[in-house]
Amino acid sequence: MSEQAFSAADTAFMARALQLARCGLYTTQPNPRVGCVLVRAGEIIGSGFHARAGQAHAEINALHAAGDARGADAYVTLEPCSHFGRTPPCADALIRAGVQRVVVAMRDPNPLVAGQGLARLEAAGIRVQSGLLEAPARALNPGFVARMERGRPWVRLKLAMSLDGRTAMASGESVWITGAPARRDVQFWRARADAVLTGIGTVLADDPALNVRLGPEALGISGPVRQPLRVILDSRLQLAPDARLLQLPGLVQVFTCSSTDEHRIQALEAGGVVIRQLAGPQPALETVLQQLGRDGINEVHVEAGPTLAGALLAQGLADELLIYMAPHLMGALARPLFGLPLERMEERVGLAIQDIRAVGEDWRILARVTPADH
């Protein structure tokens, strides 16, 4: 592979490819979001992005847009695939098109590719470079990268709190902590997730919908809005067949440790619910996430109470916090954000703030959970 030296023009073209990749933010699951730009003599002659699984990849769309790509440079946000999946290998398509150079932001962590696409291009005499704007490319696909590298999805905890870190009054009253703009903003995060996960306690207390209530125009997409899989952790199988989330479009999975209530199991399965039975007194969180990873789930959006949120943090299974902070105080008797009974300073959970911005009258904080030895 040639020396990694990039010009300002290279960076600009890759930045454009990343912009295109974001067009698939709400639609590509379980595939990664990928953009491609074809350039000849300093001018873009074709561009494209991957829109939905089973449809053409970014490179193919860019090649179709260009018509003739001979002698062009290709800027791709992810290594071109080298294997037959639902579509033929993109590396072969670039070779047939006669491109002279391929610049990729990052190698594909998928073991089916993992450098083989770049090797195939090089073997065909094409100059290959990688690593240009790799960090933003990885940040665009945290779930796909996590699933390929560690076998489980990226877990994002969504929480709403008062300025003093409270999520509900002692009675359980919590509607509404934040304003309408913040609640609408949450819909975009649900829309980008593969699955929305919660515990049975939240379902019994709030009877939530956990669906995406934005249309294609609001999301800036063509075609139908994809509803994320709704996942419920329900150790004793308390979910009622008439729960609101079961009456809405979209798939529902329940992880339970109960096998005794055959009548309820049959009633839920008759309503289209997939029941997954696990051993133990309650579903093991890591086992659940590993299973979701095997199912092709990239990003898990968690909307749950302090017990489940605290358990995910305590077990090192939460990757990111999405916190909406409202400008009011709820007092010392109100319920805390996490059920996380820490006693010593060294037990603190480290966070790296990624973004803070106003959403209506509330503030949205996006933070990554840092490793324990950070």
XYZ file of C-alpha atoms in Angstrom:
374
model
C 0.000 0.000 0.000
C 1.356 3.385 -0.987
C 2.638 5.981 1.453
C -0.145 7.741 3.345
C 0.287 11.323 2.099
C -2.885 13.306 1.503
C -3.470 16.722 -0.016
C -6.005 19.355 0.967
C -8.062 18.303 -2.052
C -8.003 14.693 -0.877
C -9.361 15.779 2.492
C -12.109 17.874 0.887
C -13.248 15.015 -1.346
C -13.296 12.552 1.546
C -15.237 15.056 3.641
C -17.809 15.141 0.842
C -17.950 11.327 0.846
C -18.620 11.407 4.599
C -21.437 13.897 4.065
C -22.975 11.512 1.567
C -22.577 8.579 3.944
C -24.677 10.407 6.531
C -27.584 10.308 4.081
C -27.962 6.657 5.070
C -28.014 7.384 8.808
C -31.607 6.191 9.250
C -31.861 3.521 6.576
C -28.825 1.270 6.034
C -29.171 -1.123 8.990
C -27.650 -3.656 9.425
C -25.153 -2.388 6.857
C -22.720 0.460 7.548
C -23.260 3.995 6.281
C -20.914 4.534 3.334
C -20.319 7.339 0.828
C -18.216 7.473 -2.341
C -16.944 10.279 -4.559
C -15.273 9.815 -7.953
C -12.882 12.547 -9.086
C -11.050 13.143 -12.364
C -8.839 16.136 -13.116
C -9.861 17.714 -9.817
C -13.598 17.572 -10.554
C -16.255 15.307 -9.073
C -17.688 13.173 -11.876
C -19.899 10.905 -9.779
C -20.989 10.363 -6.205
C -23.274 8.113 -4.244
C -24.147 6.574 -0.921
C -25.567 3.297 0.334
C -29.251 3.761 1.126
C -30.696 0.433 2.250
C -29.558 -3.158 2.767
C -29.980 -5.167 -0.398
C -29.664 -2.089 -2.599
C -26.563 -0.884 -4.456
C -23.532 0.086 -2.393
C -22.071 3.583 -2.462
C -19.374 2.718 -5.009
C -21.891 1.270 -7.460
C -24.146 4.326 -7.210
C -21.165 6.620 -7.773
C -20.023 4.594 -10.796
C -23.521 4.735 -12.295
C -23.614 8.496 -11.746
C -20.226 8.931 -13.424
C -20.971 6.760 -16.417
C -17.293 6.602 -17.376
C -14.842 6.452 -14.457
C -11.661 5.473 -16.303
C -8.619 7.138 -14.772
C -10.596 8.523 -11.843
C -9.724 8.627 -8.147
C -12.295 7.041 -5.822
C -12.800 8.339 -2.278
C -14.721 5.834 -0.160
C -15.489 6.118 3.553
C -15.156 2.343 4.094
C -12.981 -0.253 2.381
C -14.771 -1.626 -0.712
C -16.178 -5.090 -0.105
C -14.462 -8.099 -1.652
C -17.124 -10.768 -1.123
C -20.522 -11.676 -2.506
C -23.321 -10.763 -0.109
C -26.648 -9.448 -1.306
C -24.672 -7.582 -3.963
C -21.439 -8.362 -5.903
C -18.039 -7.137 -4.639
C -17.511 -3.398 -5.016
C -13.746 -3.888 -5.351
C -14.343 -5.786 -8.587
C -16.642 -3.049 -9.879
C -13.964 -0.391 -9.292
C -11.407 -2.543 -11.075
C -13.676 -3.052 -14.084
C -14.419 0.682 -14.187
C -10.707 1.442 -14.603
C -10.176 3.765 -11.655
C -6.508 4.572 -11.050
C -6.526 5.294 -7.316
C -8.700 4.418 -4.340
C -8.560 6.344 -1.062
C -10.475 4.888 1.877
C -11.156 6.448 5.263
C -11.007 3.158 7.157
C -10.528 -0.552 6.638
C -13.613 -2.695 6.954
C -13.690 -4.444 10.369
C -15.909 -7.150 8.885
C -13.813 -10.377 8.888
C -15.219 -11.154 5.442
C -13.386 -8.092 4.129
C -10.677 -6.976 6.616
C -8.134 -5.731 4.077
C -9.029 -8.144 1.309
C -10.805 -5.448 -0.672
C -7.719 -3.225 -0.621
C -5.470 -6.165 -1.483
C -7.648 -7.009 -4.477
C -7.436 -3.446 -5.736
C -3.654 -3.368 -5.339
C -3.308 -6.697 -7.117
C -5.117 -5.121 -10.074
C -2.532 -2.330 -10.219
C -4.643 0.345 -8.545
C -2.937 2.734 -6.150
C -4.510 2.369 -2.712
C -4.336 4.639 0.337
C -6.196 4.433 3.634
C -6.663 6.346 6.893
C -7.892 9.698 5.573
C -10.452 11.103 8.076
C -10.607 7.722 9.755
C -11.881 9.043 13.104
C -15.058 10.654 11.703
C -15.608 7.599 9.510
C -15.529 5.315 12.548
C -17.744 7.735 14.485
C -20.356 7.495 11.739
C -20.652 3.722 12.232
C -20.023 3.055 15.937
C -22.455 0.151 16.041
C -21.172 -1.635 12.956
C -17.593 -1.292 14.187
C -18.525 -2.476 17.686
C -20.442 -5.482 16.384
C -17.585 -6.545 14.125
C -14.777 -5.931 16.621
C -16.338 -7.153 19.879
C -19.440 -9.105 18.880
C -22.046 -6.847 20.475
C -23.740 -3.568 19.547
C -23.006 -0.001 20.512
C -25.183 0.852 23.527
C -26.501 4.377 23.943
C -28.400 5.281 27.123
C -30.998 8.004 26.687
C -31.979 9.770 29.918
C -33.909 12.862 30.920
C -33.119 14.656 34.146
C -33.558 17.837 36.119
C -30.648 20.156 36.773
C -30.053 18.307 40.054
C -29.854 14.940 38.338
C -33.320 13.564 39.130
C -35.523 11.555 36.782
C -38.831 11.195 38.626
C -40.494 12.222 41.833
C -40.487 9.725 44.717
C -44.015 8.713 43.679
C -42.748 7.797 40.211
C -44.296 10.842 38.519
C -42.080 11.906 35.619
C -44.264 13.345 32.813
C -42.807 15.548 31.443
C -39.287 16.397 32.617
C -38.206 17.948 29.332
C -40.011 20.075 26.755
C -41.491 19.152 23.385
C -38.367 20.058 21.336
C -36.230 17.651 23.390
C -38.814 14.890 23.087
C -38.891 15.394 19.332
C -35.092 15.293 19.211
C -35.182 11.840 20.823
C -37.136 10.599 17.818
C -34.132 11.148 15.551
C -31.950 9.037 17.862
C -34.533 6.272 17.902
C -34.673 6.418 14.117
C -30.940 5.825 13.726
C -30.932 2.871 16.142
C -31.410 -0.757 15.138
C -33.153 -1.563 18.419
C -34.799 0.275 21.303
C -34.348 -1.577 24.589
C -36.151 -1.192 27.882
C -37.067 -3.148 31.002
C -40.463 -4.476 31.972
C -40.611 -1.995 34.848
C -40.746 0.901 32.392
C -43.354 -0.887 30.272
C -45.610 -1.561 33.262
C -45.222 1.946 34.661
C -45.473 4.013 31.477
C -46.962 1.752 28.753
C -44.584 3.381 26.224
C -44.738 3.110 22.438
C -40.941 3.189 21.849
C -41.508 3.751 18.147
C -40.346 6.379 15.653
C -43.023 8.991 15.128
C -41.265 11.026 12.448
C -42.106 10.782 8.758
C -39.725 10.451 5.791
C -39.707 14.211 5.200
C -38.546 14.993 8.744
C -35.770 12.379 8.467
C -34.774 13.532 4.992
C -35.201 10.087 3.452
C -37.133 8.539 0.597
C -39.182 5.433 1.153
C -40.708 4.123 4.355
C -39.492 4.885 7.866
C -37.889 1.813 9.402
C -39.142 1.014 12.873
C -36.364 -0.247 15.159
C -36.711 -3.598 16.850
C -38.212 -3.134 20.336
C -36.495 -5.288 22.960
C -37.942 -5.866 26.429
C -36.118 -7.464 29.345
C -38.860 -9.248 31.259
C -37.513 -11.893 33.629
C -40.951 -13.090 34.887
C -42.823 -12.526 31.604
C -45.176 -9.863 32.910
C -45.739 -8.225 29.523
C -49.434 -8.027 28.743
C -50.613 -8.952 25.230
C -52.504 -5.644 25.055
C -49.457 -3.452 25.854
C -49.383 -0.384 23.606
C -46.052 -1.196 21.974
C -47.489 -4.511 20.755
C -50.284 -2.739 18.897
C -47.914 -0.719 16.705
C -45.982 -1.596 13.531
C -42.537 -3.094 14.098
C -40.980 -6.206 15.594
C -40.810 -6.940 19.317
C -38.512 -9.348 21.146
C -38.805 -10.305 24.799
C -35.918 -11.798 26.751
C -37.240 -13.749 29.717
C -36.203 -16.372 32.221
C -39.760 -17.670 32.620
C -41.039 -20.770 30.863
C -43.960 -21.634 33.114
C -46.734 -19.401 31.771
C -47.441 -21.220 28.506
C -50.745 -19.383 28.027
C -49.063 -15.966 28.112
C -46.206 -17.169 25.892
C -48.696 -18.408 23.312
C -50.717 -15.186 23.495
C -47.629 -13.030 22.961
C -46.297 -15.206 20.145
C -49.707 -15.107 18.482
C -49.325 -11.335 18.455
C -45.983 -11.604 16.644
C -43.691 -11.268 19.666
C -40.468 -13.281 19.579
C -39.830 -14.847 22.997
C -36.218 -15.639 23.865
C -35.777 -17.681 27.002
C -32.569 -17.448 29.005
C -31.327 -19.258 32.080
C -31.012 -17.590 35.472
C -33.199 -15.395 37.664
C -32.994 -12.506 35.180
C -31.644 -12.014 31.641
C -27.865 -11.554 31.673
C -27.228 -8.216 29.995
C -24.069 -9.263 28.175
C -25.800 -12.407 26.870
C -28.671 -10.291 25.571
C -26.318 -7.892 23.798
C -24.269 -10.699 22.289
C -27.443 -12.256 20.919
C -28.509 -8.931 19.439
C -25.065 -8.659 17.861
C -25.500 -12.075 16.257
C -28.837 -10.856 14.943
C -27.120 -7.996 13.115
C -28.069 -5.217 15.539
C -25.550 -2.363 15.363
C -26.878 0.370 17.658
C -29.041 -0.175 20.738
C -30.914 2.832 22.081
C -31.848 2.281 25.728
C -34.785 4.085 27.339
C -35.136 2.653 30.821
C -35.198 3.423 34.505
C -32.244 3.890 36.859
C -31.907 0.177 37.684
C -31.291 -1.052 34.139
C -29.290 2.052 33.181
C -27.124 1.649 36.276
C -26.591 -2.063 35.617
C -25.421 -1.410 32.060
C -22.955 1.179 33.345
C -21.765 -0.950 36.255
C -21.109 -3.931 33.962
C -19.188 -1.850 31.426
C -21.809 -2.400 28.722
C -22.863 1.214 28.108
C -20.862 3.099 25.491
C -22.562 6.463 25.335
C -24.936 8.650 27.332
C -27.540 10.859 25.681
C -28.795 13.094 28.500
C -31.468 15.777 28.252
C -31.186 18.195 31.154
C -34.184 20.373 32.037
C -33.806 23.757 33.798
C -35.572 22.892 37.023
C -34.926 21.222 40.364
C -36.796 18.170 41.641
C -35.273 17.871 45.107
C -33.491 15.324 47.253
C -36.450 12.937 47.566
C -36.767 12.488 43.799
C -35.333 9.426 42.067
C -31.715 9.508 40.820
C -30.509 9.138 37.255
C -28.763 5.807 37.868
C -29.053 2.991 40.344
C -25.297 3.027 40.793
C -24.364 2.604 44.484
C -20.749 3.773 44.402
C -18.897 4.336 47.657
C -15.375 5.483 46.745
C -14.058 8.147 44.404
C -12.041 5.599 42.449
C -15.301 3.861 41.510
C -16.486 6.864 39.523
C -17.508 6.251 35.924
C -15.445 8.439 33.613
C -17.095 10.312 30.759
C -15.756 12.171 27.737
C -18.144 14.926 26.673
C -18.670 14.849 22.903
C -21.298 17.553 22.492
C -23.442 19.957 24.508
C -26.186 21.985 22.894
C -29.504 23.655 23.646
C -32.658 21.878 22.483
C -35.538 24.227 23.163
C -35.247 25.227 26.809
C -33.343 22.051 27.692
C -29.725 21.030 27.207
C -28.591 17.883 25.418
C -25.349 16.273 26.569
C -23.697 13.537 24.538
C -20.910 11.736 26.430
C -18.810 8.643 25.782
C -18.098 6.279 28.645
C -14.333 6.052 29.076
C -12.583 2.774 29.956
C -12.190 1.969 33.641
C -8.416 2.350 33.446
C -8.629 5.709 31.661
